[in-house]
């Protein structure tokens, strides 16, 4: 019979070999899998980046999927025209043409229906509050967050997402968009909040209102639909599995982000360069770029992200270049005294971000236009190489 000591040794050896094999398998799996957390203010381009991954490495939005997004295009058109008209009131701008008032009257009926929908949304929130009184259903925090997001107009994108744009509505919207007063309000959009893609959709109102309209991939990239719940997407990119976590950028939603800090391979931080002369949608006292800089600093110094590298996307560069033709970044950075060229201004803003990180933290900046698929293909390929590097270092430490 085998002595007990030898038997124990054999068993211990086998156990250790199994553990080694499991660790090896785990390491290999980790080597192939990266967790990417997209962070940044509302509207900075986080979801558009995920959409580009889907275009380039996923199913590319097949027609059946694109049809489903048609109501979102209509919703963007309605929200845009409503905000433009409201801004005219606020800015004291008059319609150029008398007939525009009739168009507005007609649309007011549509907007009223929307108000009913909003009231319905609030009623649903109240119901949730009542459910909270019963400890087994919902929670109070959920109620207050929903109320905040209704107040911020976050839900209005979903509330006016009818599946049809009637002929009368199309005619009225087109007439208003062509009115000089509305165009003046568009020119002054930095004074209130309006999605930049408004022009893209309003210019194409004739095409998108046809019965046979199916949004193109480009249309989908331009749709503005604020993220309201954390979304996870998985893509296979050059042999790596990307698990991308897309969060809601609104101020009221940011406290939820911390739950996703653990196990992150890299943070993809998005900022909208063009926000330098804009106010936030959810806090109209705060400049968008200043908010983004503060947010970046808070995250770069966050102790849970101490070991995590950041990839910084200086996004909406196309809109930034356009704005610089008429506006100086001095409105945002009064101490800036360099030339107002896109190169100098981008360099300066990049420097402002890099100033707001701990010395030891690695941040990889990229200048991007998230709606441009060709450009993003190159950017994602560069970012991929960085992610491979980060991942190799991370796995070596395991
Ligand atoms: N012109 C232009 N538009 C962009 C760019 N990046 C994003 N957009 C548009 O900006 C809007 C907001 O982009 P999203 O990707 O939804 O922003 P987000 O960061 O996910 O916002 P939240 O979900 O609210 O946190 C969309 O209408 C996009 O089409 C860009 O580089 N250039
Ligand atoms: Mg989003």
CSV table of C-alpha atoms and ligand atoms in Angstrom, one decimal:
chain,number,residue,atom,x,y,z
A,1,UNK,CA,0.0,0.0,0.0
A,2,UNK,CA,1.1,3.5,-0.8
A,3,UNK,CA,2.4,5.4,2.2
A,4,UNK,CA,-0.1,8.2,3.3
A,5,UNK,CA,2.5,11.0,2.9
A,6,UNK,CA,3.2,10.0,-0.7
A,7,UNK,CA,-0.6,9.9,-1.4
A,8,UNK,CA,-1.1,13.3,0.1
A,9,UNK,CA,1.8,14.7,-2.0
A,10,UNK,CA,0.4,13.3,-5.1
A,11,UNK,CA,-3.1,14.7,-4.4
A,12,UNK,CA,-1.6,18.1,-3.6
A,13,UNK,CA,0.4,18.0,-6.9
A,14,UNK,CA,-2.8,17.1,-8.9
A,15,UNK,CA,-4.7,19.8,-7.2
A,16,UNK,CA,-2.0,22.4,-7.9
A,17,UNK,CA,-1.9,21.3,-11.6
A,18,UNK,CA,-5.7,21.7,-11.9
A,19,UNK,CA,-5.5,25.2,-10.3
A,20,UNK,CA,-2.7,26.1,-12.6
A,21,UNK,CA,-4.7,24.9,-15.6
A,22,UNK,CA,-7.8,26.9,-14.4
A,23,UNK,CA,-5.7,30.0,-13.9
A,24,UNK,CA,-4.2,29.6,-17.3
A,25,UNK,CA,-7.6,29.3,-18.9
A,26,UNK,CA,-8.8,32.3,-16.9
A,27,UNK,CA,-5.7,34.4,-18.0
A,28,UNK,CA,-6.3,33.4,-21.6
A,29,UNK,CA,-10.0,34.4,-21.4
A,30,UNK,CA,-9.0,37.7,-19.7
A,31,UNK,CA,-6.4,38.3,-22.4
A,32,UNK,CA,-9.2,38.1,-25.0
A,33,UNK,CA,-11.7,40.2,-23.1
A,34,UNK,CA,-11.7,43.9,-22.4
A,35,UNK,CA,-14.2,46.0,-20.5
A,36,UNK,CA,-14.5,49.5,-21.7
A,37,UNK,CA,-16.4,52.1,-19.8
A,38,UNK,CA,-17.6,55.2,-21.8
A,39,UNK,CA,-17.9,58.2,-19.6
A,40,UNK,CA,-18.6,61.9,-20.2
A,41,UNK,CA,-21.3,64.6,-20.1
A,42,UNK,CA,-24.7,64.2,-21.8
A,43,UNK,CA,-24.5,64.6,-25.5
A,44,UNK,CA,-20.7,64.2,-25.7
A,45,UNK,CA,-20.9,61.2,-28.2
A,46,UNK,CA,-20.7,58.1,-26.0
A,47,UNK,CA,-23.6,56.2,-27.6
A,48,UNK,CA,-22.6,57.3,-31.1
A,49,UNK,CA,-19.2,55.6,-30.5
A,50,UNK,CA,-21.1,52.4,-29.6
A,51,UNK,CA,-23.2,52.8,-32.7
A,52,UNK,CA,-20.0,53.1,-34.8
A,53,UNK,CA,-18.7,49.9,-33.2
A,54,UNK,CA,-21.9,48.2,-34.3
A,55,UNK,CA,-21.6,49.6,-37.8
A,56,UNK,CA,-17.9,48.5,-38.1
A,57,UNK,CA,-17.8,45.3,-36.1
A,58,UNK,CA,-21.4,44.3,-35.4
A,59,UNK,CA,-24.5,43.7,-37.6
A,60,UNK,CA,-24.3,47.2,-39.1
A,61,UNK,CA,-27.9,48.0,-38.3
A,62,UNK,CA,-29.9,45.8,-40.7
A,63,UNK,CA,-33.0,47.3,-42.4
A,64,UNK,CA,-35.4,45.7,-39.9
A,65,UNK,CA,-33.6,47.5,-37.1
A,66,UNK,CA,-33.4,50.8,-38.9
A,67,UNK,CA,-37.2,50.8,-39.5
A,68,UNK,CA,-37.7,50.6,-35.8
A,69,UNK,CA,-35.7,53.8,-35.3
A,70,UNK,CA,-37.9,55.9,-37.5
A,71,UNK,CA,-40.1,57.2,-34.6
A,72,UNK,CA,-36.8,58.5,-33.0
A,73,UNK,CA,-36.1,60.5,-36.2
A,74,UNK,CA,-39.6,62.1,-36.0
A,75,UNK,CA,-39.1,62.7,-32.3
A,76,UNK,CA,-35.8,64.6,-33.0
A,77,UNK,CA,-37.6,66.7,-35.6
A,78,UNK,CA,-40.5,67.6,-33.2
A,79,UNK,CA,-38.2,68.4,-30.3
A,80,UNK,CA,-36.0,70.5,-32.5
A,81,UNK,CA,-38.8,72.7,-33.9
A,82,UNK,CA,-40.4,73.0,-30.5
A,83,UNK,CA,-37.1,74.2,-28.9
A,84,UNK,CA,-36.5,76.6,-31.8
A,85,UNK,CA,-39.9,78.2,-31.4
A,86,UNK,CA,-39.5,78.4,-27.6
A,87,UNK,CA,-36.1,80.0,-28.0
A,88,UNK,CA,-37.6,82.7,-30.3
A,89,UNK,CA,-40.0,83.6,-27.5
A,90,UNK,CA,-37.1,83.8,-25.0
A,91,UNK,CA,-34.9,85.8,-27.4
A,92,UNK,CA,-37.6,88.1,-28.5
A,93,UNK,CA,-37.4,87.0,-32.2
A,94,UNK,CA,-40.5,87.5,-34.4
A,95,UNK,CA,-41.6,85.4,-37.3
A,96,UNK,CA,-40.8,86.9,-40.7
A,97,UNK,CA,-43.9,85.6,-42.3
A,98,UNK,CA,-47.5,86.0,-41.0
A,99,UNK,CA,-48.4,82.4,-42.3
A,100,UNK,CA,-45.8,81.0,-39.9
A,101,UNK,CA,-48.2,81.8,-37.0
A,102,UNK,CA,-50.8,79.4,-38.6
A,103,UNK,CA,-48.2,76.7,-38.9
A,104,UNK,CA,-47.3,77.2,-35.2
A,105,UNK,CA,-51.0,77.1,-34.3
A,106,UNK,CA,-51.3,73.7,-36.0
A,107,UNK,CA,-48.2,72.4,-34.3
A,108,UNK,CA,-49.4,73.7,-30.9
A,109,UNK,CA,-52.1,71.0,-31.1
A,110,UNK,CA,-49.5,68.4,-31.6
A,111,UNK,CA,-47.4,69.8,-28.8
A,112,UNK,CA,-50.5,69.8,-26.5
A,113,UNK,CA,-50.9,66.0,-27.2
A,114,UNK,CA,-47.3,65.7,-26.2
A,115,UNK,CA,-48.0,67.6,-22.9
A,116,UNK,CA,-50.7,65.0,-22.1
A,117,UNK,CA,-48.1,62.3,-22.7
A,118,UNK,CA,-45.7,64.1,-20.4
A,119,UNK,CA,-48.5,64.3,-17.7
A,120,UNK,CA,-49.0,60.6,-18.3
A,121,UNK,CA,-45.3,60.0,-17.7
A,122,UNK,CA,-45.5,62.0,-14.4
A,123,UNK,CA,-48.6,60.0,-13.4
A,124,UNK,CA,-46.6,56.8,-14.0
A,125,UNK,CA,-43.8,58.2,-11.7
A,126,UNK,CA,-46.3,58.9,-9.0
A,127,UNK,CA,-47.6,55.4,-9.3
A,128,UNK,CA,-44.1,54.2,-8.8
A,129,UNK,CA,-44.0,56.3,-5.6
A,130,UNK,CA,-47.2,54.6,-4.4
A,131,UNK,CA,-45.6,51.2,-5.2
A,132,UNK,CA,-42.7,52.2,-3.1
A,133,UNK,CA,-45.0,52.5,-0.1
A,134,UNK,CA,-45.4,48.8,-0.5
A,135,UNK,CA,-41.8,47.7,0.4
A,136,UNK,CA,-41.9,44.9,-2.1
A,137,UNK,CA,-42.2,47.2,-5.1
A,138,UNK,CA,-39.7,49.8,-6.5
A,139,UNK,CA,-37.8,52.3,-4.4
A,140,UNK,CA,-38.0,56.0,-3.6
A,141,UNK,CA,-34.8,56.9,-5.3
A,142,UNK,CA,-36.2,55.6,-8.5
A,143,UNK,CA,-39.1,57.9,-8.1
A,144,UNK,CA,-37.1,61.1,-7.5
A,145,UNK,CA,-34.7,60.3,-10.3
A,146,UNK,CA,-37.6,59.8,-12.7
A,147,UNK,CA,-39.1,63.1,-11.6
A,148,UNK,CA,-35.7,64.9,-12.1
A,149,UNK,CA,-35.3,63.4,-15.6
A,150,UNK,CA,-38.9,64.4,-16.6
A,151,UNK,CA,-38.2,67.9,-15.4
A,152,UNK,CA,-35.0,68.0,-17.4
A,153,UNK,CA,-36.9,67.1,-20.5
A,154,UNK,CA,-35.0,63.9,-20.9
A,155,UNK,CA,-38.2,61.9,-21.5
A,156,UNK,CA,-39.5,64.3,-24.1
A,157,UNK,CA,-37.4,62.5,-26.8
A,158,UNK,CA,-39.4,59.4,-26.1
A,159,UNK,CA,-42.7,61.1,-25.5
A,160,UNK,CA,-43.0,62.6,-29.0
A,161,UNK,CA,-41.8,59.5,-30.8
A,162,UNK,CA,-45.0,58.9,-32.9
A,163,UNK,CA,-44.6,56.4,-35.7
A,164,UNK,CA,-46.0,58.9,-38.3
A,165,UNK,CA,-45.2,62.4,-39.5
A,166,UNK,CA,-48.5,63.5,-41.1
A,167,UNK,CA,-48.5,65.6,-44.3
A,168,UNK,CA,-50.0,68.6,-42.4
A,169,UNK,CA,-47.3,68.3,-39.7
A,170,UNK,CA,-44.6,68.1,-42.4
A,171,UNK,CA,-45.9,71.2,-44.2
A,172,UNK,CA,-46.1,73.2,-40.9
A,173,UNK,CA,-42.6,72.1,-39.8
A,174,UNK,CA,-41.1,72.9,-43.2
A,175,UNK,CA,-42.8,76.3,-43.3
A,176,UNK,CA,-41.5,77.2,-39.8
A,177,UNK,CA,-37.9,76.0,-40.6
A,178,UNK,CA,-37.9,78.2,-43.7
A,179,UNK,CA,-38.9,81.3,-41.7
A,180,UNK,CA,-36.1,83.8,-41.1
A,181,UNK,CA,-37.1,84.2,-37.5
A,182,UNK,CA,-36.6,80.4,-36.9
A,183,UNK,CA,-33.3,80.5,-38.8
A,184,UNK,CA,-32.1,83.4,-36.5
A,185,UNK,CA,-33.0,81.3,-33.5
A,186,UNK,CA,-30.9,78.5,-35.0
A,187,UNK,CA,-28.0,80.9,-35.4
A,188,UNK,CA,-28.2,81.8,-31.7
A,189,UNK,CA,-28.5,78.1,-30.5
A,190,UNK,CA,-25.5,78.6,-28.1
A,191,UNK,CA,-27.9,80.6,-25.9
A,192,UNK,CA,-30.2,77.6,-25.3
A,193,UNK,CA,-30.0,73.9,-25.8
A,194,UNK,CA,-30.6,72.4,-29.1
A,195,UNK,CA,-29.2,69.1,-30.6
A,196,UNK,CA,-26.8,69.9,-33.4
A,197,UNK,CA,-28.4,67.2,-35.6
A,198,UNK,CA,-31.6,69.3,-35.6
A,199,UNK,CA,-30.4,71.0,-38.9
A,200,UNK,CA,-29.6,67.6,-40.5
A,201,UNK,CA,-33.1,66.3,-39.9
A,202,UNK,CA,-35.0,69.5,-40.6
A,203,UNK,CA,-33.1,70.1,-43.9
A,204,UNK,CA,-34.2,66.5,-44.9
A,205,UNK,CA,-37.8,66.8,-43.7
A,206,UNK,CA,-39.2,66.1,-47.2
A,207,UNK,CA,-37.3,62.8,-47.5
A,208,UNK,CA,-38.0,61.6,-44.0
A,209,UNK,CA,-41.7,62.3,-44.1
A,210,UNK,CA,-42.3,60.0,-47.0
A,211,UNK,CA,-44.2,56.7,-46.3
A,212,UNK,CA,-41.3,54.6,-47.6
A,213,UNK,CA,-38.7,56.3,-45.5
A,214,UNK,CA,-36.2,54.0,-43.7
A,215,UNK,CA,-33.5,55.8,-41.8
A,216,UNK,CA,-30.0,55.3,-43.3
A,217,UNK,CA,-27.0,54.3,-41.1
A,218,UNK,CA,-25.9,58.0,-41.2
A,219,UNK,CA,-29.4,59.1,-40.0
A,220,UNK,CA,-29.0,56.6,-37.1
A,221,UNK,CA,-25.7,58.1,-36.2
A,222,UNK,CA,-27.3,61.5,-36.0
A,223,UNK,CA,-30.3,60.5,-33.9
A,224,UNK,CA,-30.2,62.2,-30.5
A,225,UNK,CA,-31.7,59.8,-27.9
A,226,UNK,CA,-30.3,60.4,-24.4
A,227,UNK,CA,-29.3,57.2,-22.7
A,228,UNK,CA,-31.5,56.7,-19.6
A,229,UNK,CA,-30.3,53.3,-18.3
A,230,UNK,CA,-26.8,51.7,-18.4
A,231,UNK,CA,-26.4,49.8,-21.6
A,232,UNK,CA,-23.9,47.0,-22.3
A,233,UNK,CA,-22.8,46.1,-25.8
A,234,UNK,CA,-20.5,43.3,-26.9
A,235,UNK,CA,-18.3,43.4,-30.0
A,236,UNK,CA,-15.7,41.2,-31.4
A,237,UNK,CA,-12.8,43.4,-32.6
A,238,UNK,CA,-9.7,41.9,-34.1
A,239,UNK,CA,-9.7,38.8,-31.8
A,240,UNK,CA,-10.7,40.8,-28.7
A,241,UNK,CA,-14.1,40.8,-27.1
A,242,UNK,CA,-15.1,44.4,-26.2
A,243,UNK,CA,-17.6,44.7,-23.5
A,244,UNK,CA,-18.6,48.4,-23.8
A,245,UNK,CA,-20.6,49.9,-20.9
A,246,UNK,CA,-22.5,53.0,-22.1
A,247,UNK,CA,-23.8,55.2,-19.3
A,248,UNK,CA,-26.2,58.2,-19.1
A,249,UNK,CA,-24.2,61.4,-19.0
A,250,UNK,CA,-26.8,63.6,-17.2
A,251,UNK,CA,-25.7,65.1,-13.9
A,252,UNK,CA,-28.5,63.3,-12.0
A,253,UNK,CA,-27.3,59.9,-13.4
A,254,UNK,CA,-23.6,60.2,-12.6
A,255,UNK,CA,-23.7,58.7,-9.1
A,256,UNK,CA,-24.6,55.4,-10.7
A,257,UNK,CA,-21.3,55.2,-12.6
A,258,UNK,CA,-19.2,54.1,-9.6
A,259,UNK,CA,-20.9,50.6,-9.7
A,260,UNK,CA,-19.0,50.0,-13.0
A,261,UNK,CA,-15.5,51.1,-12.0
A,262,UNK,CA,-14.3,47.7,-10.9
A,263,UNK,CA,-12.6,45.5,-13.5
A,264,UNK,CA,-12.5,48.2,-16.2
A,265,UNK,CA,-9.7,47.8,-18.7
A,266,UNK,CA,-9.9,51.4,-19.8
A,267,UNK,CA,-12.1,54.5,-19.5
A,268,UNK,CA,-13.1,56.1,-22.7
A,269,UNK,CA,-13.8,59.7,-21.8
A,270,UNK,CA,-15.8,61.7,-24.3
A,271,UNK,CA,-15.9,65.5,-24.4
A,272,UNK,CA,-17.7,67.7,-27.0
A,273,UNK,CA,-15.1,70.3,-28.1
A,274,UNK,CA,-18.0,72.3,-29.7
A,275,UNK,CA,-19.5,72.7,-26.2
A,276,UNK,CA,-17.1,75.6,-25.5
A,277,UNK,CA,-19.8,78.2,-26.0
A,278,UNK,CA,-22.8,76.1,-25.0
A,279,UNK,CA,-24.8,75.7,-21.8
A,280,UNK,CA,-25.7,72.3,-20.4
A,281,UNK,CA,-29.2,70.9,-21.2
A,282,UNK,CA,-29.7,69.8,-17.6
A,283,UNK,CA,-28.1,72.9,-15.9
A,284,UNK,CA,-28.4,76.0,-18.0
A,285,UNK,CA,-26.0,77.9,-15.6
A,286,UNK,CA,-23.0,75.7,-16.5
A,287,UNK,CA,-20.9,75.9,-19.6
A,288,UNK,CA,-20.6,72.4,-21.2
A,289,UNK,CA,-16.9,72.4,-21.6
A,290,UNK,CA,-16.2,73.5,-18.1
A,291,UNK,CA,-18.5,70.8,-16.8
A,292,UNK,CA,-16.6,68.3,-18.9
A,293,UNK,CA,-13.2,69.5,-17.5
A,294,UNK,CA,-14.5,69.2,-13.9
A,295,UNK,CA,-15.9,65.8,-14.6
A,296,UNK,CA,-12.7,64.6,-16.1
A,297,UNK,CA,-10.7,65.8,-13.1
A,298,UNK,CA,-13.0,64.1,-10.7
A,299,UNK,CA,-12.7,60.8,-12.5
A,300,UNK,CA,-9.0,61.0,-13.1
A,301,UNK,CA,-8.5,61.5,-9.4
A,302,UNK,CA,-11.1,58.9,-8.4
A,303,UNK,CA,-9.4,56.3,-6.2
A,304,UNK,CA,-11.4,53.4,-7.7
A,305,UNK,CA,-9.9,54.4,-11.1
A,306,UNK,CA,-6.4,55.0,-9.8
A,307,UNK,CA,-4.9,52.2,-11.9
A,308,UNK,CA,-7.1,52.6,-14.9
A,309,UNK,CA,-5.8,54.3,-18.1
A,310,UNK,CA,-8.0,56.8,-19.9
A,311,UNK,CA,-8.5,57.3,-23.6
A,312,UNK,CA,-9.7,60.9,-24.1
A,313,UNK,CA,-12.0,61.6,-27.1
A,314,UNK,CA,-11.9,65.2,-28.1
A,315,UNK,CA,-15.1,64.8,-30.0
A,316,UNK,CA,-17.4,66.9,-32.2
A,317,UNK,CA,-14.3,68.3,-33.9
A,318,UNK,CA,-16.3,69.0,-37.1
A,319,UNK,CA,-18.7,71.3,-35.2
A,320,UNK,CA,-15.8,72.8,-33.3
A,321,UNK,CA,-14.0,73.8,-36.6
A,322,UNK,CA,-17.2,75.3,-37.9
A,323,UNK,CA,-17.8,77.3,-34.8
A,324,UNK,CA,-14.3,78.7,-34.7
A,325,UNK,CA,-15.0,80.5,-38.0
A,326,UNK,CA,-17.2,83.0,-36.1
A,327,UNK,CA,-16.5,82.4,-32.4
A,328,UNK,CA,-13.4,82.6,-30.2
A,329,UNK,CA,-12.7,80.1,-27.5
A,330,UNK,CA,-11.9,83.2,-25.3
A,331,UNK,CA,-15.6,83.1,-24.3
A,332,UNK,CA,-14.8,79.9,-22.4
A,333,UNK,CA,-11.1,80.5,-21.6
A,334,UNK,CA,-10.7,84.3,-21.1
A,335,UNK,CA,-6.9,83.8,-20.5
A,336,UNK,CA,-6.3,82.1,-23.9
A,337,UNK,CA,-4.3,84.4,-26.1
A,338,UNK,CA,-3.3,82.1,-28.9
A,339,UNK,CA,-4.6,82.1,-32.5
A,340,UNK,CA,-8.2,81.0,-33.1
A,341,UNK,CA,-7.2,78.2,-35.5
A,342,UNK,CA,-8.6,74.7,-35.0
A,343,UNK,CA,-5.1,73.3,-34.4
A,344,UNK,CA,-4.1,75.8,-31.8
A,345,UNK,CA,-7.5,75.7,-30.0
A,346,UNK,CA,-7.6,71.9,-30.0
A,347,UNK,CA,-4.1,71.7,-28.6
A,348,UNK,CA,-5.0,74.2,-25.9
A,349,UNK,CA,-8.1,72.4,-24.9
A,350,UNK,CA,-6.3,69.1,-24.9
A,351,UNK,CA,-3.7,70.7,-22.6
A,352,UNK,CA,-6.5,71.9,-20.3
A,353,UNK,CA,-7.7,68.2,-19.9
A,354,UNK,CA,-4.2,66.8,-19.4
A,355,UNK,CA,-3.6,69.5,-16.7
A,356,UNK,CA,-6.4,67.9,-14.7
A,357,UNK,CA,-5.0,64.5,-14.2
A,358,UNK,CA,-2.5,63.0,-11.7
A,359,UNK,CA,1.1,63.1,-13.1
A,360,UNK,CA,1.3,59.3,-13.1
A,361,UNK,CA,-1.9,58.7,-14.9
A,362,UNK,CA,-1.7,57.7,-18.5
A,363,UNK,CA,-4.2,59.5,-20.8
A,364,UNK,CA,-4.3,58.9,-24.6
A,365,UNK,CA,-5.9,61.8,-26.4
A,366,UNK,CA,-7.7,61.5,-29.8
A,367,UNK,CA,-9.4,64.1,-31.9
A,368,UNK,CA,-12.6,62.6,-33.2
A,369,UNK,CA,-15.9,63.1,-35.1
A,370,UNK,CA,-18.0,60.2,-33.8
A,371,UNK,CA,-20.5,60.5,-36.7
A,372,UNK,CA,-17.9,60.0,-39.4
A,373,UNK,CA,-17.6,56.3,-40.0
A,374,UNK,CA,-14.4,56.5,-42.1
A,375,UNK,CA,-12.6,58.5,-39.6
A,376,UNK,CA,-13.8,56.4,-36.7
A,377,UNK,CA,-12.5,53.3,-38.4
A,378,UNK,CA,-9.0,54.7,-38.3
A,379,UNK,CA,-9.5,56.0,-34.7
A,380,UNK,CA,-10.9,52.7,-33.5
A,381,UNK,CA,-7.9,50.9,-35.0
A,382,UNK,CA,-5.5,53.2,-33.1
A,383,UNK,CA,-7.5,52.8,-29.9
A,384,UNK,CA,-7.5,49.0,-30.4
A,385,UNK,CA,-3.7,48.9,-30.3
A,386,UNK,CA,-3.7,51.0,-27.1
A,387,UNK,CA,-6.3,48.7,-25.6
A,388,UNK,CA,-4.2,45.6,-26.5
A,389,UNK,CA,-1.2,47.1,-24.8
A,390,UNK,CA,-3.2,48.1,-21.7
A,391,UNK,CA,-4.8,44.6,-21.5
A,392,UNK,CA,-1.4,42.8,-21.8
A,393,UNK,CA,0.0,44.9,-18.9
A,394,UNK,CA,-3.2,44.2,-16.9
A,395,UNK,CA,-3.2,40.5,-17.5
A,396,UNK,CA,0.5,40.3,-16.5
A,397,UNK,CA,-0.4,41.7,-13.1
A,398,UNK,CA,-3.1,39.1,-12.4
B,1,LIG,N1,-21.7,66.6,-35.8
B,1,LIG,C1,-21.4,65.7,-34.9
B,1,LIG,N2,-22.4,65.2,-34.1
B,1,LIG,C2,-22.1,64.3,-33.2
B,1,LIG,C3,-20.7,63.9,-32.9
B,1,LIG,N3,-20.7,63.0,-31.9
B,1,LIG,C4,-22.0,62.8,-31.6
B,1,LIG,N4,-22.8,63.6,-32.3
B,1,LIG,C5,-24.3,63.8,-32.2
B,1,LIG,O1,-24.5,64.3,-30.9
B,1,LIG,C6,-25.7,63.8,-30.3
B,1,LIG,C7,-25.4,63.2,-28.9
B,1,LIG,O2,-24.6,62.1,-29.1
B,1,LIG,P1,-24.8,60.8,-28.1
B,1,LIG,O3,-23.8,59.8,-28.6
B,1,LIG,O4,-26.2,60.4,-28.0
B,1,LIG,O5,-24.3,61.4,-26.7
B,1,LIG,P2,-24.1,60.6,-25.3
B,1,LIG,O6,-22.8,61.0,-24.8
B,1,LIG,O7,-24.4,59.2,-25.5
B,1,LIG,O8,-25.3,61.3,-24.4
B,1,LIG,P3,-26.1,60.7,-23.2
B,1,LIG,O9,-26.6,59.4,-23.6
B,1,LIG,O10,-27.2,61.8,-22.9
B,1,LIG,O11,-25.1,60.7,-22.0
B,1,LIG,C8,-26.2,62.8,-31.3
B,1,LIG,O12,-27.2,63.4,-32.1
B,1,LIG,C9,-25.0,62.5,-32.2
B,1,LIG,O13,-25.4,62.3,-33.6
B,1,LIG,C10,-19.7,64.5,-33.7
B,1,LIG,O14,-18.5,64.2,-33.6
B,1,LIG,N5,-20.1,65.4,-34.7
B,2,LIG,MG1,-25.8,58.0,-24.7
